[in-house]
PDB file of C-alpha atoms in Angstrom:
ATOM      1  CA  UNK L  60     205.266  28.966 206.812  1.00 92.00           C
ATOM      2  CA  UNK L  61     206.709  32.421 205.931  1.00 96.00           C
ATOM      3  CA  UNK L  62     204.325  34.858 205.108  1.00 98.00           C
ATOM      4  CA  UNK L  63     204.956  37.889 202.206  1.00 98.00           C
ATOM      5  CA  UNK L  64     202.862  40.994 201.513  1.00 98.00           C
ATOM      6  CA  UNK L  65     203.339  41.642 197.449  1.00 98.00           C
ATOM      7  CA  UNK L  66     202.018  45.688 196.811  1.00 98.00           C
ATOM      8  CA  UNK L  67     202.560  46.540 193.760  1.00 97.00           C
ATOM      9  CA  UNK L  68     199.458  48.373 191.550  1.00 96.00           C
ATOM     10  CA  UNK L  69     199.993  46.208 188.883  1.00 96.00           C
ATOM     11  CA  UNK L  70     197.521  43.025 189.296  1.00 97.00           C
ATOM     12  CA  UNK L  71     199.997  40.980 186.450  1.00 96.00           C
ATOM     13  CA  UNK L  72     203.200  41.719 188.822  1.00 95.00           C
ATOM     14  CA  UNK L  73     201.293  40.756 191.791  1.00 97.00           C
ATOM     15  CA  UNK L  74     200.609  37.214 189.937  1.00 97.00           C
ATOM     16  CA  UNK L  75     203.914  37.103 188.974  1.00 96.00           C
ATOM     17  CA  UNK L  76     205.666  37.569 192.366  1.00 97.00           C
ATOM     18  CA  UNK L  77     202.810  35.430 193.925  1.00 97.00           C
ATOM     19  CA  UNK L  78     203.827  32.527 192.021  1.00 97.00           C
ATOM     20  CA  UNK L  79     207.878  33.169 192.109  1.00 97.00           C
ATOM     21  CA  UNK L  80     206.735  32.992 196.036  1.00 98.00           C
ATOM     22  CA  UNK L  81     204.310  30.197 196.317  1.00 97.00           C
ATOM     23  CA  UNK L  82     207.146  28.238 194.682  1.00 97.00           C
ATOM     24  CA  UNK L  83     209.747  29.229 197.575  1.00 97.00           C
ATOM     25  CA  UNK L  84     206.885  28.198 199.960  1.00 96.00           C
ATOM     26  CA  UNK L  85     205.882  31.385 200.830  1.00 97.00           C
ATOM     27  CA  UNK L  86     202.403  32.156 201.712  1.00 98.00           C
ATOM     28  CA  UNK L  87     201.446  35.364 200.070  1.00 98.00           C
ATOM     29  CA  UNK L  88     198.732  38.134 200.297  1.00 98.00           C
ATOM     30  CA  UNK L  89     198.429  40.956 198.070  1.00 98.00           C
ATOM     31  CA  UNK L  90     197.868  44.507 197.790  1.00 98.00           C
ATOM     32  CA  UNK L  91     197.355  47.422 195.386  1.00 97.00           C
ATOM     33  CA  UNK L  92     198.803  50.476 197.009  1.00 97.00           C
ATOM     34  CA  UNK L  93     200.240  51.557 200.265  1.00 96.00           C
ATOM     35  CA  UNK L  94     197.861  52.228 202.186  1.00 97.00           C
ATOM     36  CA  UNK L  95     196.182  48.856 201.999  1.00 97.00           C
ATOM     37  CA  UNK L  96     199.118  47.487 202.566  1.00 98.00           C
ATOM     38  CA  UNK L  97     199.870  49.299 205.684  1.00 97.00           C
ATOM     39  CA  UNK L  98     196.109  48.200 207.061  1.00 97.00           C
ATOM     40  CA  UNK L  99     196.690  44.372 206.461  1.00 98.00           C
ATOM     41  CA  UNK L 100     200.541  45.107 208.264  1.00 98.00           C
ATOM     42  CA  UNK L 101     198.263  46.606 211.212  1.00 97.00           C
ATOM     43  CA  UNK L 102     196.388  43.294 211.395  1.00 96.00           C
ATOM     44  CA  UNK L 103     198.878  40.575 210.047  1.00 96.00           C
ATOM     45  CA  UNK L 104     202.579  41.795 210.128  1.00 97.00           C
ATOM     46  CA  UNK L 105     204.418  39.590 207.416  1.00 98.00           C
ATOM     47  CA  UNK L 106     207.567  38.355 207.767  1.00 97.00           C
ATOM     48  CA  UNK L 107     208.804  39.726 204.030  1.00 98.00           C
ATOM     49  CA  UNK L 108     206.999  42.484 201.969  1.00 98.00           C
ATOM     50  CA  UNK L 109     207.606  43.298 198.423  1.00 97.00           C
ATOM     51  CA  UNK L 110     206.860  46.478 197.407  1.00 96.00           C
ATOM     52  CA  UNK L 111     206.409  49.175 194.385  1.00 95.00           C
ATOM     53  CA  UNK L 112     208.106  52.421 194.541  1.00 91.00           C
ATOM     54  CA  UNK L 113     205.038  54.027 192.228  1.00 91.00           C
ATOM     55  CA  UNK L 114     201.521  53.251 193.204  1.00 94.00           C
ATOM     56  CA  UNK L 115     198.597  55.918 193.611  1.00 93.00           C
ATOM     57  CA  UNK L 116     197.257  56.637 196.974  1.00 93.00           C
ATOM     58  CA  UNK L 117     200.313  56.047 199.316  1.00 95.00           C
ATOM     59  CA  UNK L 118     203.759  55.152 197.053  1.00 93.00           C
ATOM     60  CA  UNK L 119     206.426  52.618 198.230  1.00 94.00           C
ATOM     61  CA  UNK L 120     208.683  55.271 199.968  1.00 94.00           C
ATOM     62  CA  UNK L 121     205.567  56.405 201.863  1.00 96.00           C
ATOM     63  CA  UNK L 122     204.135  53.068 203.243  1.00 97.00           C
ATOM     64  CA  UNK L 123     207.847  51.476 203.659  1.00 96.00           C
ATOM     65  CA  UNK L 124     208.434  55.251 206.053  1.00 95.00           C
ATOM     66  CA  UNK L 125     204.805  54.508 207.760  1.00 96.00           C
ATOM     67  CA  UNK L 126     205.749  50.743 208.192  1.00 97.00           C
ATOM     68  CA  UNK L 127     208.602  51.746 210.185  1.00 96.00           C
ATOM     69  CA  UNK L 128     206.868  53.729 212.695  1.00 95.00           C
ATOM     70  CA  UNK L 129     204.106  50.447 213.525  1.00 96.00           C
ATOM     71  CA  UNK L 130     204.520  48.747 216.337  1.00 95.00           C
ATOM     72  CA  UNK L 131     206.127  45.561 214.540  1.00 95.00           C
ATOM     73  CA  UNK L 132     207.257  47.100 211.476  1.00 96.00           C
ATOM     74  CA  UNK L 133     210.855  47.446 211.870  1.00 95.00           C
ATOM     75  CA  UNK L 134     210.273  43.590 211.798  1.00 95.00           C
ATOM     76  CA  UNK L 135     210.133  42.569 207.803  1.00 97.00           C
ATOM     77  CA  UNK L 136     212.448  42.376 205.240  1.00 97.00           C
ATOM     78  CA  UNK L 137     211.350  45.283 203.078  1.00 97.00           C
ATOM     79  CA  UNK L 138     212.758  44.389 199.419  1.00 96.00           C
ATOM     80  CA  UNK L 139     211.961  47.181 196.778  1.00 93.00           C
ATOM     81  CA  UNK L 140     211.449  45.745 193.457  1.00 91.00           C
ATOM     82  CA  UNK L 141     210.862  48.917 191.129  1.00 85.00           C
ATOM     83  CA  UNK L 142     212.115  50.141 187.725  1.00 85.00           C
ATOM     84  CA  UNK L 143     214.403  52.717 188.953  1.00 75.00           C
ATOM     85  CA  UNK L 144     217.857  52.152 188.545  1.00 80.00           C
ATOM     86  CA  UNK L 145     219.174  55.843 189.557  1.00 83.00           C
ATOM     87  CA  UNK L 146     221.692  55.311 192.301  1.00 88.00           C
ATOM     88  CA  UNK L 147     220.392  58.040 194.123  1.00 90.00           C
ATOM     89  CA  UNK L 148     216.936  56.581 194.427  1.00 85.00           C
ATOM     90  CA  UNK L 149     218.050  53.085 195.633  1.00 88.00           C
ATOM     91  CA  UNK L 150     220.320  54.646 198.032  1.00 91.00           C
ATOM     92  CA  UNK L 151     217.075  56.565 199.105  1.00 91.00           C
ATOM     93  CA  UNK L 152     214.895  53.568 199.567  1.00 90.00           C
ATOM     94  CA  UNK L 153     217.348  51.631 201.622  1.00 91.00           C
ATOM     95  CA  UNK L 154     218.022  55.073 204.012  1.00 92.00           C
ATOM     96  CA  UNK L 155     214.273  54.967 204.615  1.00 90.00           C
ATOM     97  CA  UNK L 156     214.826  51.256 205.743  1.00 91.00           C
ATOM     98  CA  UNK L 157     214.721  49.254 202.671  1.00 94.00           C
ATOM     99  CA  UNK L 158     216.685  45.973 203.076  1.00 94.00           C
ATOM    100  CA  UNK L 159     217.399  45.170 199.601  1.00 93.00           C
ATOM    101  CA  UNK L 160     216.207  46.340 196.532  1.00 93.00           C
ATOM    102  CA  UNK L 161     215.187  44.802 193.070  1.00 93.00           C
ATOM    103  CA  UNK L 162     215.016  45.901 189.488  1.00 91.00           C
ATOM    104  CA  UNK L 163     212.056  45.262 187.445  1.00 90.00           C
ATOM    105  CA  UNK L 164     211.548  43.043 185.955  1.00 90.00           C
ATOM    106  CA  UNK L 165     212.577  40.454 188.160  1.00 93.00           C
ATOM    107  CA  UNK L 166     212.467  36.457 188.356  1.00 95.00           C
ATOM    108  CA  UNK L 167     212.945  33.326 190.684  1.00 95.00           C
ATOM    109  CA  UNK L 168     215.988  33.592 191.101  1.00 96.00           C
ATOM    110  CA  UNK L 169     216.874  37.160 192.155  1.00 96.00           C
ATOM    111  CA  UNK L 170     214.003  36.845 194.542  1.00 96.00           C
ATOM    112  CA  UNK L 171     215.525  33.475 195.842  1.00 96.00           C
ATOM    113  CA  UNK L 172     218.683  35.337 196.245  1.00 96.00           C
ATOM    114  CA  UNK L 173     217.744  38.500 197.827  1.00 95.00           C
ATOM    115  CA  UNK L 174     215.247  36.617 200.531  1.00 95.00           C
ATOM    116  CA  UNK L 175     218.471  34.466 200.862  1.00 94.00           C
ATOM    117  CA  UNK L 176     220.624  37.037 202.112  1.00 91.00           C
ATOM    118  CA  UNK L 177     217.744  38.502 204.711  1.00 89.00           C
ATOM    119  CA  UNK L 178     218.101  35.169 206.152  1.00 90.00           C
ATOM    120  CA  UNK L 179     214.341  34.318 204.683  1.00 93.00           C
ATOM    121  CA  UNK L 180     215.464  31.244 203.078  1.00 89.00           C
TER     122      UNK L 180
END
């Protein structure tokens, strides 16, 4: 079974995306900023992460940059899900190794469809 890292700050969009993933037999583990997200990538490297651009402690840019630069971490399929919808900013994400990107809020089936094209599904 696939596994997928869901950091986001908010526990509700955690649940959310947990679910939406559960149901596209994913297993799932959570967490609440960056930089626990980068310590569970250090001992468990998933094979998708979903993450938050704004989060206190370590934001998405920072801990999708720091991912990159683990041993392993060019491996997952970043996907950004965030609320931004600046062109600039998406085009940032994805230059800092993003490989898709998500508005909020999102559902089942642009998940489906975005895991879909990284081959996840």
């Amino acid at each position: 079974m696939k596994m997928c890292l869901v950091v986001d700050d908010s526990r509700v969009v955690r649940k959310v995306a947990r679910r939406i993933l559960e149901a596209l037999e994913f297993e799932t583990a959570e967490a609440c900023d960056g930089m626990e997200a980068l310590a569970f990538c250090r001992t468990a490297m998933p094979d998708a992460i979903l993450v938050d651009w704004s989060m206190p402690n370590m934001d998405g840019l920072e801990f999708l940059t720091s991912l990159r630069n683990e041993p392993g971490g060019e491996q997952p399929v970043v996907v950004f899900c965030a609320a931004e919808n600046d062109p600039e900013r998406i085009a940032e994400a994805l230059a800092h190794g993003a490989d898709e990107y998500i508005m909020k809020p999102f559902d089942g089936d642009i998940v489906a469809y975005k895991l879909g094209q990284a081959g996840l599904l």
